[in-house]
Every structure is written in C-alpha cells, then in structure tokens.
C-alpha cells in the first residue's frame, strides 16, 4: 500500500479548516442562545413541566419516581409524575383553583422532600392529602395526570425534558389528590361538584404472565405509546353508584386507603384481591374495576406509532398502507357463506284479513341481474344454538325467530362485493350499549367495563367502532364522538354526529344528535343525576321516555325518501325536509374509499333494525345496501381495524357463554373470548321476555293500578295487546282508566251530527275514511259545542268552528294525539283539533277542574311523552276526580272531554258493549288500529308545521 505524504494531509485539513471553524462557531452561538436550564427549585421545575404541556403546574403537584442511577438520570432522564392544567385553546392557563395544600413533594432534585416510596404521599405534607375534591370548573382549569422524563445533572439540576405522556386524559374532569408510593400512584377525578372516580396506576405494568415474543413486543410498544415506558401501566378504577362530594387518599403496602365524603367514610382497596372493603358501611356504592391489559395488533399500533413519531398526517397514511397491504395479501374475494342454518324462505307473519304482515321485511331488490340464488330474500335465522322464543312453537300468531338474514351485491361495478344483512325484530328484542375498557376514553370519570351482563335473556352482541380516524379526527374531549352508558356520559354527545340512542326500555333511536340538545329526547339531564323514580318526576326530565345511552359513529345515513312507504307507519318516515338529499346520504369520513371490512346499523320504514356487514366494501357500497334494504336512518359502525360483526350468544347449563358469529370472517372477538372483557364498545341485545309475550309497549304508569288488557278487540298481533284498562278510586268515585299504546293507532277526530254548523262554515267529515273503518278499535266522545260561543273545531285541516284561544287544545297530527294550551297553534293540512276545558297544567290542578255541575258521565284525557293516550271516565259532579286520576299517572296537562254542551262521555270499544258506530251525535275521537310495528325510532321527533 502506498503511503500518502504528510504534506498532503496537512493541505487537505487546511482547506477545510474554515468550514470546521464555521460549524463550531454556529454550534456555540446556538448553544449560548438557548435558555439556561431551570434552577434547582420547585418553582422552576414546575414551570418547566408546565411549559412542556403548554399549561401550568403547581410546585406542590409533582413527584419524582425512584432514581435509576447517575448515568440513567443524566442520559435517559428520571421519570416525574405531575398534575398539569393544560392551557385552553387560544387562552392563558386557567388559575389553579384546587387549593395550595401540600401534596406530593418536589423530590430530591428540588430539595423539597423525599422521593416516591418514602412516605404516604411521596413527599412532604400530611397523609392523606387534605385538599378534598371541590367543584371542577367544567373543563377549564381542570388538571390531568402526566408523566415525563427529566435529564438531571449530578447535583440534581434539570437539563432537559421529554417523553411527556398524559396518563388520565380527562378534559372535563379535574385530577387531584396525587399520592404515590413506589411504582403505584393514585388520583381522584372530580367534576360537577362530586368525585366521579378514583384511579390507581401500577407503573410496573403488573404481572401479565408468559406471552409469545410477538405479543410481548406489541405490548411493549403499546405501553411506550401510552405511558412512555415499555412496562406500560396496570389500571384499577373505583366507581361510585352515588358519587361522594370529596375524597382523601393514602397509599399503604396493603393497598389504597380512602376517606369518602364530608364524614370521611372509610374504605380500602385491597391490593391482593382487588376488592373494595367498606367495613359494612357503603353509602356511596363503591366498587373496583380492574382494566385488563392486552397486546394490540400491529395494524392497530401502526397509526398511533406513526402519529407519535411523524405526526397525525403520517398516522393516516401509514394506516391506509397497512390496510391496503392486508387486503393485497389476503386478496379481494367474496365473503364465504354465513354460518347460520336456515329453513327456506321466511313466510310472512300471520295477520287477520285486511291487516298488513310486517315481518319479515320486504324482499331486497337485487342490484345485479340475474341475482344469485336466494339473493335479497329473507330467511329466518336458526343458529345451531338454541334460539326459540318462549311460546312461539305451535303459536301461529307468533314468528319463531326474531332474526332474518340475506345477502346482497350492492355494487354493479364490483360484483365480488357482498353485504350480509341481518334484520332484527325489535318487538321481541331490546338493546343495551356497553363501553369497552379501552375505548372510548372518557372525558371524565372511569372507563367502561367491556363486559356482558349475566342474564338469561342475552341473545347477541354487535361490534362498534372506536370513532373517527385520521388527521381530522377529533381529540378526546369536547370534540370527540360521544358515548353515554347507563345515564353517565363517558364522552358528551357531539352536535350533528351520527347517533344510536337507547332508552330505558331498550328501544333504539337513530339520527343526528340535535344541536343544542333537545331535552325531550336526550340523556343530558340523566348524566348528572339518577333517573327519576316516580311518574310525576318522569314528566320533569327523567325516566323511561328519554334515551339513557348512546353511541356516536363516524358517519350518518339518511334516506332521501322511503324506498317503499309503509302506510301503517307514517310517523316513522318523517318529513322530506328533514332528510338529506340522496347524493349526501352518507356523510364523508376518513377512508371512505378503502375497500375493507365495514358494518352499519339502520332502522327500516317498519321500525325494525338491520345490521349490514361486509368483509370488503367501501362506504358507497354500504350506503347502496342500506338504501335497497329500505332503511330510513342509520349509522356507520366503523371499518377495519375495528372489531366488527354480529355474534349470537347463549348460556350453557354451567352458566358459561357460548358464541357463534353470523359469518366466520367477522372480526368481532372469536367465540373462545366471549367471556372476556371487550376493549372496544359494543351493542348487545336481549329477548324482551323469557316466559311469555314481551311486555306491552306502553308506559302503563301507576304503581298501585292493576292494568290488564280490556275485553275489546285488539290490533294484531294477538300476543301484544294495545288497549289496557284499570280502575282507581278518587274522591270516592270509581274511575275507569284506558291506556292506548303508542304507534298502535292512528287517531281521527270526527264531527258529531249534533255539532252546530254556521251557514258559511264548510261541512266537516263525520266518519273515518272507508279504507280505515274496518280497523277502528275505539271511539271516545268529546261532546258537542254550545249554541252560543262554541269551542273551536277542525277536521282534516278544515276549520268548521272558529278557535277562540281559550282553555286547552286536543290536537291530532300525523295520527298522534297532543294536548296543548289553546292559542298559537297553526292548523295545518290533515290536522284535527278541538278546544276543550284545560283542567290541569304543568302537573297541577286548575280551578276549572273543581267547577261543580250536574252529576253525569265525565271523561278527561292526557298524552304521555312516549305517545300513550290515557282516558279517565267516571260519574261525578265535576272534572276533579278524572283529572286527579290522570295526574297520579304522570300526566302534565289534562283536558276534560266536553266541548261545552255537557253531553255524557263514553268510550266504546270494537267487539264491546255497546257496539261501535260509524258516526255519532257527539264529536268523537276514533282510534284506528295499526299492526304492531318495530320499536326503532328516529332520535328526534319530526318537525311540526
């Protein structure tokens, strides 16, 4: 090898010396221009932590974790836990309103106390922390628990900070009372003046047990993303049935010690058993819930990892690449046949002559000709598990299965795309929502349990997605998609978002969340307080008339018009002005063009629910399938990599759960894992009855009222009566009560033959339309007007007698009865209305009810929030007895059924005595029966003219 002369090396270095000196000078200038490391004081370190989160940290609200040695602290950094108040968007950090009592000390670096593990509060100050849990400022100035790494010099002076992680992320909750001991840390989360929950974290990750290498790698990556450490964190949450106003905490070797409420009620979480010990005194209903740790798939981790390292834009791109790679590896192929068993095409549900048969749904018109064998035709599902409804066998009036299935190819351009449709008869099935132990991440309070109930009525579960993705996805907090479970809002509902709501009876609702929150439909009031218990409280904002659970998805389907209008269910279709144009039926979302696994849930024009699932489809294909299935409104449940699909469930004799997916390729948790908690949200469904027909679909209020089906004819099906009767005693009078179930009747007001008619007034209809006469189930008399000053009357939008604007108004719109104060109501086309005496308003008796008159047959009526019509009849000298009877049943507004001439009241029933008449001398309210529809409804009422 030829050696290079030394002079050549010198010339080489001399030529590059100016460049090296320039780089060194720039480095020195850059280093000198940076701010110096903070001082070795608690205030300086708190300021450094606050700057890292863009907010504020109190000097008393951070605690150091155990040291890792000089080299580890200098090169990697020492971990620190702190309570930080993020700066509101566009504003300054909110002042710390939690008090300044001592808590976890600043640690050895600040010279203010020992490290974690050296005392009950891991620092100076009393134990337990005595700051309490006062009211949080509704999401402003509320703190979260953070974790970070701080590089330290040998003398303990901080050099730099990084690896910040938000461990609690409760934007609407205020985390406080930080206590730490060893690797364990606990905080309380307060909001709305009470403690919503207590969180205990084990930052050592717990003992997951032996796992395969790949699973350990995924768990480590997930732990790093969540906590900044490959060990992750094990989480235990304490929830309360009745939240205490305050809580104090202390960590001991045996577990977590608590003092709850102003009376400091003692309680302790046993570290060994994971149970809460209250010593027999448990006024707050405290219970512990341990959140399982799992190893997410690489597909689930791809997006978050890219987002953490490269930003949100990269997260969406990486997820799309991962999904595309998965599809390319598997190949786009038709979904295999479903796993369920069938017995041929479903026969229509038997119905009396002249009545429509509503189940199963009408055949779905194929989009591609010629159709495949059985495509679009419904078959009753008979899974291999027992799935027989009680009383169905041998009963020709009742279908033997509430589930029907079919397949459809909705896209003529891609014949390989198939969508599985499962129709659910909501007359037999009720729904409940459950949150997962990971998703959604609550904005305040504990996570969901992710567990199924221990109920013999359990029939299946439907997987729900975790919400929107990509750079446009809202973060956790006020902008996130909402979820309410059991009346508690894990994430508050978002205006305009696609929503599935479920009320206390298990009835599902579909539609966009109303802007501002329509209090007649939303669960907002139930979030902060328990449901009302008494009938009188039901009308004031609580109870079964309102959805008490909801889930919001990434996109909404609204049909431009019903594909096949059902004349028996006009109220379900709504008004055309409510619905979006056909071209905008599915709101755009991130990844709508991806051909991946997707699912959706919708309601049909008959009130049934249809679940749509495809192993490989884009959003447009799912929309087309919903349109062809005659859906009126629906919600996209998500797309891959969310676990989606339907699983039928039943219990073995030993009490264990058995699951069977509708199609084997559905990504919903496999049957072997059905007993485990779910990380994501889901919707489960149960039979509405175990030993007979389902409960009647009406309120039937009154604890001491013995309701029973009355002796008259009932609209079909025979197993679900629609008219109930009862008796009660008020003011010594025997009051006869009738309840007419909602959605089972179209009401028509018709003028009596003795009703006066001015010469210039148009003639009013006296009978119901000819095509409805055979289905009239009842006639309720409302009297006739006086010769002088008759009360207003309109039939079919035609005003026969002028309205005076006095008293109350019985209004019939869309076949549904409303009771309103007279005046200010426009009589639109097709509307029936009559003015009547208003005997109660706002739940209070009015003087008109006590006016003494002749002893005669009298009636009064009211309408409950769910549409139930109640009629009370008795013989008395005033309207007080009937009005009091209805007020006791929860009515808010009551009218006396007397137009002024003081005629005897009556309620005549079909197949009863006396017999129904086609027309009466008195003006009458006719109840035209409807075949019982499904129970699914729109989230908001149709707009009224």
PDB file of C-alpha atoms in Angstrom, residues 518-748:
ATOM      1  CA  UNK A 518     -83.453  18.669  22.566  1.00  0.00           C
ATOM      2  CA  UNK A 519     -84.262  17.984  26.214  1.00  0.00           C
ATOM      3  CA  UNK A 520     -87.304  15.927  25.236  1.00  0.00           C
ATOM      4  CA  UNK A 521     -85.058  13.265  23.741  1.00  0.00           C
ATOM      5  CA  UNK A 522     -81.524  13.494  25.060  1.00  0.00           C
ATOM      6  CA  UNK A 523     -79.922  11.899  28.145  1.00  0.00           C
ATOM      7  CA  UNK A 524     -78.055  15.053  29.169  1.00  0.00           C
ATOM      8  CA  UNK A 525     -80.084  15.533  32.337  1.00  0.00           C
ATOM      9  CA  UNK A 526     -79.530  11.874  33.274  1.00  0.00           C
ATOM     10  CA  UNK A 527     -75.763  12.347  33.111  1.00  0.00           C
ATOM     11  CA  UNK A 528     -75.612  14.401  36.283  1.00  0.00           C
ATOM     12  CA  UNK A 529     -78.329  12.630  38.241  1.00  0.00           C
ATOM     13  CA  UNK A 530     -80.120   9.287  38.537  1.00  0.00           C
ATOM     14  CA  UNK A 531     -83.285   8.579  36.511  1.00  0.00           C
ATOM     15  CA  UNK A 532     -86.496   9.772  38.107  1.00  0.00           C
ATOM     16  CA  UNK A 533     -88.420   7.135  40.005  1.00  0.00           C
ATOM     17  CA  UNK A 534     -91.969   8.451  40.272  1.00  0.00           C
ATOM     18  CA  UNK A 535     -94.490   9.098  37.487  1.00  0.00           C
ATOM     19  CA  UNK A 536     -94.677  12.761  38.431  1.00  0.00           C
ATOM     20  CA  UNK A 537     -90.883  13.045  38.029  1.00  0.00           C
ATOM     21  CA  UNK A 538     -90.978  11.384  34.602  1.00  0.00           C
ATOM     22  CA  UNK A 539     -92.540  14.434  33.019  1.00  0.00           C
ATOM     23  CA  UNK A 540     -89.936  16.757  34.596  1.00  0.00           C
ATOM     24  CA  UNK A 541     -86.903  15.455  32.749  1.00  0.00           C
ATOM     25  CA  UNK A 542     -86.073  11.887  33.700  1.00  0.00           C
ATOM     26  CA  UNK A 543     -87.188   8.350  33.267  1.00  0.00           C
ATOM     27  CA  UNK A 544     -88.009   5.891  30.574  1.00  0.00           C
ATOM     28  CA  UNK A 545     -89.170   8.407  27.959  1.00  0.00           C
ATOM     29  CA  UNK A 546     -85.630   9.573  27.241  1.00  0.00           C
ATOM     30  CA  UNK A 547     -82.633   7.724  25.805  1.00  0.00           C
ATOM     31  CA  UNK A 548     -80.289   6.875  28.617  1.00  0.00           C
ATOM     32  CA  UNK A 549     -77.447   5.506  26.487  1.00  0.00           C
ATOM     33  CA  UNK A 550     -75.966   6.495  23.143  1.00  0.00           C
ATOM     34  CA  UNK A 551     -73.024   5.909  20.830  1.00  0.00           C
ATOM     35  CA  UNK A 552     -71.881   8.215  18.054  1.00  0.00           C
ATOM     36  CA  UNK A 553     -70.295   6.903  14.880  1.00  0.00           C
ATOM     37  CA  UNK A 554     -68.222   8.431  12.098  1.00  0.00           C
ATOM     38  CA  UNK A 555     -70.980   8.889   9.508  1.00  0.00           C
ATOM     39  CA  UNK A 556     -74.742   9.043   9.126  1.00  0.00           C
ATOM     40  CA  UNK A 557     -77.153   7.599   6.597  1.00  0.00           C
ATOM     41  CA  UNK A 558     -80.422   9.436   5.932  1.00  0.00           C
ATOM     42  CA  UNK A 559     -82.710   8.230   3.127  1.00  0.00           C
ATOM     43  CA  UNK A 560     -83.938  10.954   0.786  1.00  0.00           C
ATOM     44  CA  UNK A 561     -87.348   9.236   0.796  1.00  0.00           C
ATOM     45  CA  UNK A 562     -88.701   5.897   1.901  1.00  0.00           C
ATOM     46  CA  UNK A 563     -87.980   3.273  -0.730  1.00  0.00           C
ATOM     47  CA  UNK A 564     -91.306   1.606  -0.007  1.00  0.00           C
ATOM     48  CA  UNK A 565     -93.571   3.738   2.163  1.00  0.00           C
ATOM     49  CA  UNK A 566     -95.480   1.729   4.745  1.00  0.00           C
ATOM     50  CA  UNK A 567     -98.918   3.290   5.124  1.00  0.00           C
ATOM     51  CA  UNK A 568     -99.232   1.660   8.548  1.00  0.00           C
ATOM     52  CA  UNK A 569     -96.230   3.613   9.875  1.00  0.00           C
ATOM     53  CA  UNK A 570     -96.447   7.197   8.605  1.00  0.00           C
ATOM     54  CA  UNK A 571     -94.773   8.618  11.711  1.00  0.00           C
ATOM     55  CA  UNK A 572     -91.523   6.777  11.030  1.00  0.00           C
ATOM     56  CA  UNK A 573     -90.822   8.353   7.659  1.00  0.00           C
ATOM     57  CA  UNK A 574     -90.716  11.913   8.959  1.00  0.00           C
ATOM     58  CA  UNK A 575     -90.926  14.969   6.734  1.00  0.00           C
ATOM     59  CA  UNK A 576     -88.967  15.259   3.461  1.00  0.00           C
ATOM     60  CA  UNK A 577     -87.404  18.494   4.660  1.00  0.00           C
ATOM     61  CA  UNK A 578     -85.712  16.589   7.493  1.00  0.00           C
ATOM     62  CA  UNK A 579     -83.788  14.216   5.286  1.00  0.00           C
ATOM     63  CA  UNK A 580     -80.630  14.849   3.341  1.00  0.00           C
ATOM     64  CA  UNK A 581     -80.573  14.716  -0.469  1.00  0.00           C
ATOM     65  CA  UNK A 582     -79.849  11.285  -1.888  1.00  0.00           C
ATOM     66  CA  UNK A 583     -76.377  12.324  -3.006  1.00  0.00           C
ATOM     67  CA  UNK A 584     -75.470  13.256   0.568  1.00  0.00           C
ATOM     68  CA  UNK A 585     -76.963  10.205   2.259  1.00  0.00           C
ATOM     69  CA  UNK A 586     -73.664   9.133   3.834  1.00  0.00           C
ATOM     70  CA  UNK A 587     -71.603  11.908   5.370  1.00  0.00           C
ATOM     71  CA  UNK A 588     -67.963  11.793   4.276  1.00  0.00           C
ATOM     72  CA  UNK A 589     -65.410  10.246   6.557  1.00  0.00           C
ATOM     73  CA  UNK A 590     -61.735   9.396   6.514  1.00  0.00           C
ATOM     74  CA  UNK A 591     -61.041   6.304   4.418  1.00  0.00           C
ATOM     75  CA  UNK A 592     -64.483   6.044   2.792  1.00  0.00           C
ATOM     76  CA  UNK A 593     -62.784   4.873  -0.407  1.00  0.00           C
ATOM     77  CA  UNK A 594     -60.971   1.975   1.258  1.00  0.00           C
ATOM     78  CA  UNK A 595     -62.278  -1.489   0.381  1.00  0.00           C
ATOM     79  CA  UNK A 596     -62.104  -3.025   3.853  1.00  0.00           C
ATOM     80  CA  UNK A 597     -64.317  -4.674   6.435  1.00  0.00           C
ATOM     81  CA  UNK A 598     -67.237  -2.380   7.322  1.00  0.00           C
ATOM     82  CA  UNK A 599     -70.537  -2.521   9.156  1.00  0.00           C
ATOM     83  CA  UNK A 600     -73.570  -0.304   9.668  1.00  0.00           C
ATOM     84  CA  UNK A 601     -76.833  -0.333  11.605  1.00  0.00           C
ATOM     85  CA  UNK A 602     -80.111   1.209  10.448  1.00  0.00           C
ATOM     86  CA  UNK A 603     -83.849   1.371  11.077  1.00  0.00           C
ATOM     87  CA  UNK A 604     -86.368   0.488   8.385  1.00  0.00           C
ATOM     88  CA  UNK A 605     -89.679   2.054   7.456  1.00  0.00           C
ATOM     89  CA  UNK A 606     -91.342  -0.653   9.585  1.00  0.00           C
ATOM     90  CA  UNK A 607     -89.371   0.121  12.742  1.00  0.00           C
ATOM     91  CA  UNK A 608     -87.068  -2.907  12.551  1.00  0.00           C
ATOM     92  CA  UNK A 609     -83.264  -2.821  12.784  1.00  0.00           C
ATOM     93  CA  UNK A 610     -80.939  -4.095  10.064  1.00  0.00           C
ATOM     94  CA  UNK A 611     -77.245  -4.805  10.598  1.00  0.00           C
ATOM     95  CA  UNK A 612     -75.145  -4.648   7.428  1.00  0.00           C
ATOM     96  CA  UNK A 613     -71.653  -6.166   7.274  1.00  0.00           C
ATOM     97  CA  UNK A 614     -69.147  -6.752   4.504  1.00  0.00           C
ATOM     98  CA  UNK A 615     -65.660  -8.187   4.623  1.00  0.00           C
ATOM     99  CA  UNK A 616     -64.523  -5.958   1.747  1.00  0.00           C
ATOM    100  CA  UNK A 617     -66.530  -2.879   0.738  1.00  0.00           C
ATOM    101  CA  UNK A 618     -66.225   0.884   0.515  1.00  0.00           C
ATOM    102  CA  UNK A 619     -68.634   3.372   2.080  1.00  0.00           C
ATOM    103  CA  UNK A 620     -70.585   3.838  -1.152  1.00  0.00           C
ATOM    104  CA  UNK A 621     -71.370   0.113  -1.356  1.00  0.00           C
ATOM    105  CA  UNK A 622     -72.628   0.092   2.237  1.00  0.00           C
ATOM    106  CA  UNK A 623     -74.823   3.106   1.509  1.00  0.00           C
ATOM    107  CA  UNK A 624     -76.294   1.369  -1.525  1.00  0.00           C
ATOM    108  CA  UNK A 625     -77.070  -1.720   0.560  1.00  0.00           C
ATOM    109  CA  UNK A 626     -78.878   0.360   3.196  1.00  0.00           C
ATOM    110  CA  UNK A 627     -80.935   2.117   0.544  1.00  0.00           C
ATOM    111  CA  UNK A 628     -82.025  -1.164  -1.024  1.00  0.00           C
ATOM    112  CA  UNK A 629     -82.941  -2.553   2.409  1.00  0.00           C
ATOM    113  CA  UNK A 630     -85.452   0.343   2.796  1.00  0.00           C
ATOM    114  CA  UNK A 631     -83.591   1.984   5.641  1.00  0.00           C
ATOM    115  CA  UNK A 632     -84.734   5.424   6.751  1.00  0.00           C
ATOM    116  CA  UNK A 633     -81.839   6.338   9.027  1.00  0.00           C
ATOM    117  CA  UNK A 634     -78.670   4.573  10.042  1.00  0.00           C
ATOM    118  CA  UNK A 635     -75.165   4.892  11.427  1.00  0.00           C
ATOM    119  CA  UNK A 636     -71.851   3.579  10.151  1.00  0.00           C
ATOM    120  CA  UNK A 637     -70.451   1.373  12.908  1.00  0.00           C
ATOM    121  CA  UNK A 638     -66.880   1.630  11.693  1.00  0.00           C
ATOM    122  CA  UNK A 639     -64.331  -0.073   9.492  1.00  0.00           C
ATOM    123  CA  UNK A 640     -61.175  -2.124   9.824  1.00  0.00           C
ATOM    124  CA  UNK A 641     -59.200  -2.448  12.037  1.00  0.00           C
ATOM    125  CA  UNK A 642     -62.149  -2.114  14.448  1.00  0.00           C
ATOM    126  CA  UNK A 643     -63.636  -5.474  15.563  1.00  0.00           C
ATOM    127  CA  UNK A 644     -66.973  -5.631  13.759  1.00  0.00           C
ATOM    128  CA  UNK A 645     -69.803  -8.078  13.161  1.00  0.00           C
ATOM    129  CA  UNK A 646     -72.590  -9.911  14.985  1.00  0.00           C
ATOM    130  CA  UNK A 647     -72.328 -12.846  17.373  1.00  0.00           C
ATOM    131  CA  UNK A 648     -75.255 -14.859  18.727  1.00  0.00           C
ATOM    132  CA  UNK A 649     -74.933 -15.703  22.408  1.00  0.00           C
ATOM    133  CA  UNK A 650     -76.462 -18.210  24.805  1.00  0.00           C
ATOM    134  CA  UNK A 651     -75.608 -19.720  28.154  1.00  0.00           C
ATOM    135  CA  UNK A 652     -74.640 -23.299  28.831  1.00  0.00           C
ATOM    136  CA  UNK A 653     -76.054 -25.249  31.732  1.00  0.00           C
ATOM    137  CA  UNK A 654     -72.913 -24.470  33.733  1.00  0.00           C
ATOM    138  CA  UNK A 655     -73.531 -20.724  33.237  1.00  0.00           C
ATOM    139  CA  UNK A 656     -70.774 -20.168  30.668  1.00  0.00           C
ATOM    140  CA  UNK A 657     -71.377 -18.194  27.493  1.00  0.00           C
ATOM    141  CA  UNK A 658     -71.377 -19.756  24.041  1.00  0.00           C
ATOM    142  CA  UNK A 659     -70.936 -17.557  20.958  1.00  0.00           C
ATOM    143  CA  UNK A 660     -71.465 -18.073  17.252  1.00  0.00           C
ATOM    144  CA  UNK A 661     -70.585 -15.388  14.721  1.00  0.00           C
ATOM    145  CA  UNK A 662     -73.015 -14.783  11.890  1.00  0.00           C
ATOM    146  CA  UNK A 663     -70.132 -15.138   9.401  1.00  0.00           C
ATOM    147  CA  UNK A 664     -66.783 -16.710  10.317  1.00  0.00           C
ATOM    148  CA  UNK A 665     -64.785 -13.830   8.766  1.00  0.00           C
ATOM    149  CA  UNK A 666     -66.305 -11.226  11.078  1.00  0.00           C
ATOM    150  CA  UNK A 667     -63.546  -9.663  13.168  1.00  0.00           C
ATOM    151  CA  UNK A 668     -65.670  -9.464  16.310  1.00  0.00           C
ATOM    152  CA  UNK A 669     -63.981 -11.285  19.197  1.00  0.00           C
ATOM    153  CA  UNK A 670     -63.856 -15.009  18.460  1.00  0.00           C
ATOM    154  CA  UNK A 671     -66.235 -17.290  20.361  1.00  0.00           C
ATOM    155  CA  UNK A 672     -63.426 -18.506  22.606  1.00  0.00           C
ATOM    156  CA  UNK A 673     -63.026 -14.974  24.027  1.00  0.00           C
ATOM    157  CA  UNK A 674     -66.694 -14.152  24.554  1.00  0.00           C
ATOM    158  CA  UNK A 675     -66.446 -14.266  28.349  1.00  0.00           C
ATOM    159  CA  UNK A 676     -63.508 -11.817  28.400  1.00  0.00           C
ATOM    160  CA  UNK A 677     -63.929  -8.060  28.663  1.00  0.00           C
ATOM    161  CA  UNK A 678     -64.006  -6.143  25.392  1.00  0.00           C
ATOM    162  CA  UNK A 679     -61.537  -3.308  24.787  1.00  0.00           C
ATOM    163  CA  UNK A 680     -63.989  -1.521  22.483  1.00  0.00           C
ATOM    164  CA  UNK A 681     -67.664  -0.541  22.709  1.00  0.00           C
ATOM    165  CA  UNK A 682     -70.456  -2.864  21.647  1.00  0.00           C
ATOM    166  CA  UNK A 683     -74.232  -3.095  21.457  1.00  0.00           C
ATOM    167  CA  UNK A 684     -75.786  -6.226  22.920  1.00  0.00           C
ATOM    168  CA  UNK A 685     -79.349  -7.421  22.549  1.00  0.00           C
ATOM    169  CA  UNK A 686     -81.652  -9.486  24.737  1.00  0.00           C
ATOM    170  CA  UNK A 687     -85.056 -11.077  24.486  1.00  0.00           C
ATOM    171  CA  UNK A 688     -87.738  -8.822  25.927  1.00  0.00           C
ATOM    172  CA  UNK A 689     -89.323 -11.835  27.621  1.00  0.00           C
ATOM    173  CA  UNK A 690     -88.287 -15.237  28.947  1.00  0.00           C
ATOM    174  CA  UNK A 691     -91.595 -16.828  29.910  1.00  0.00           C
ATOM    175  CA  UNK A 692     -94.223 -15.339  27.615  1.00  0.00           C
ATOM    176  CA  UNK A 693     -95.017 -12.464  25.268  1.00  0.00           C
ATOM    177  CA  UNK A 694     -92.941  -9.284  25.627  1.00  0.00           C
ATOM    178  CA  UNK A 695     -94.125  -6.579  27.955  1.00  0.00           C
ATOM    179  CA  UNK A 696     -96.665  -4.153  26.450  1.00  0.00           C
ATOM    180  CA  UNK A 697     -95.044  -1.317  24.583  1.00  0.00           C
ATOM    181  CA  UNK A 698     -96.651   1.478  26.577  1.00  0.00           C
ATOM    182  CA  UNK A 699     -95.902   3.218  29.821  1.00  0.00           C
ATOM    183  CA  UNK A 700     -98.694   1.649  31.949  1.00  0.00           C
ATOM    184  CA  UNK A 701     -97.879   4.115  34.732  1.00  0.00           C
ATOM    185  CA  UNK A 702     -99.032   3.901  38.329  1.00  0.00           C
ATOM    186  CA  UNK A 703     -97.595   1.581  40.960  1.00  0.00           C
ATOM    187  CA  UNK A 704    -100.944   0.646  42.514  1.00  0.00           C
ATOM    188  CA  UNK A 705    -103.011   0.468  39.302  1.00  0.00           C
ATOM    189  CA  UNK A 706    -103.815  -3.060  38.151  1.00  0.00           C
ATOM    190  CA  UNK A 707    -103.569  -2.718  34.387  1.00  0.00           C
ATOM    191  CA  UNK A 708    -104.943  -5.542  32.215  1.00  0.00           C
ATOM    192  CA  UNK A 709    -105.908  -5.933  28.587  1.00  0.00           C
ATOM    193  CA  UNK A 710    -109.502  -4.836  28.243  1.00  0.00           C
ATOM    194  CA  UNK A 711    -112.189  -7.075  26.754  1.00  0.00           C
ATOM    195  CA  UNK A 712    -112.444  -5.362  23.348  1.00  0.00           C
ATOM    196  CA  UNK A 713    -110.809  -6.252  20.045  1.00  0.00           C
ATOM    197  CA  UNK A 714    -107.086  -5.587  19.720  1.00  0.00           C
ATOM    198  CA  UNK A 715    -104.939  -4.741  16.686  1.00  0.00           C
ATOM    199  CA  UNK A 716    -102.543  -7.532  15.665  1.00  0.00           C
ATOM    200  CA  UNK A 717    -100.502  -9.342  16.754  1.00  0.00           C
ATOM    201  CA  UNK A 718    -102.719 -11.032  19.318  1.00  0.00           C
ATOM    202  CA  UNK A 719     -99.832 -11.686  21.703  1.00  0.00           C
ATOM    203  CA  UNK A 720     -99.282  -7.937  22.246  1.00  0.00           C
ATOM    204  CA  UNK A 721    -102.439  -6.074  23.345  1.00  0.00           C
ATOM    205  CA  UNK A 722    -102.589  -2.352  22.603  1.00  0.00           C
ATOM    206  CA  UNK A 723    -105.503  -1.244  24.815  1.00  0.00           C
ATOM    207  CA  UNK A 724    -105.319  -1.728  28.572  1.00  0.00           C
ATOM    208  CA  UNK A 725    -107.808  -0.842  31.278  1.00  0.00           C
ATOM    209  CA  UNK A 726    -107.734  -0.349  35.027  1.00  0.00           C
ATOM    210  CA  UNK A 727    -109.789   1.173  37.840  1.00  0.00           C
ATOM    211  CA  UNK A 728    -108.934   3.515  40.683  1.00  0.00           C
ATOM    212  CA  UNK A 729    -110.816   5.458  43.334  1.00  0.00           C
ATOM    213  CA  UNK A 730    -110.580   9.257  43.598  1.00  0.00           C
ATOM    214  CA  UNK A 731    -112.727  11.487  45.777  1.00  0.00           C
ATOM    215  CA  UNK A 732    -114.908   8.456  46.447  1.00  0.00           C
ATOM    216  CA  UNK A 733    -115.640   7.919  42.754  1.00  0.00           C
ATOM    217  CA  UNK A 734    -114.748   4.764  40.811  1.00  0.00           C
ATOM    218  CA  UNK A 735    -112.644   5.964  37.851  1.00  0.00           C
ATOM    219  CA  UNK A 736    -112.253   3.747  34.781  1.00  0.00           C
ATOM    220  CA  UNK A 737    -108.902   4.158  33.019  1.00  0.00           C
ATOM    221  CA  UNK A 738    -107.962   3.260  29.440  1.00  0.00           C
ATOM    222  CA  UNK A 739    -104.433   3.324  28.011  1.00  0.00           C
ATOM    223  CA  UNK A 740    -103.829   3.291  24.247  1.00  0.00           C
ATOM    224  CA  UNK A 741    -100.309   2.173  23.303  1.00  0.00           C
ATOM    225  CA  UNK A 742     -98.174   4.498  21.155  1.00  0.00           C
ATOM    226  CA  UNK A 743     -97.611   3.629  17.479  1.00  0.00           C
ATOM    227  CA  UNK A 744    -100.530   1.154  17.548  1.00  0.00           C
ATOM    228  CA  UNK A 745    -103.230   3.615  16.478  1.00  0.00           C
ATOM    229  CA  UNK A 746    -103.968   6.442  14.088  1.00  0.00           C
ATOM    230  CA  UNK A 747    -106.360   8.834  15.795  1.00  0.00           C
ATOM    231  CA  UNK A 748    -109.030  10.693  13.809  1.00  0.00           C
TER     232      UNK A 748
END
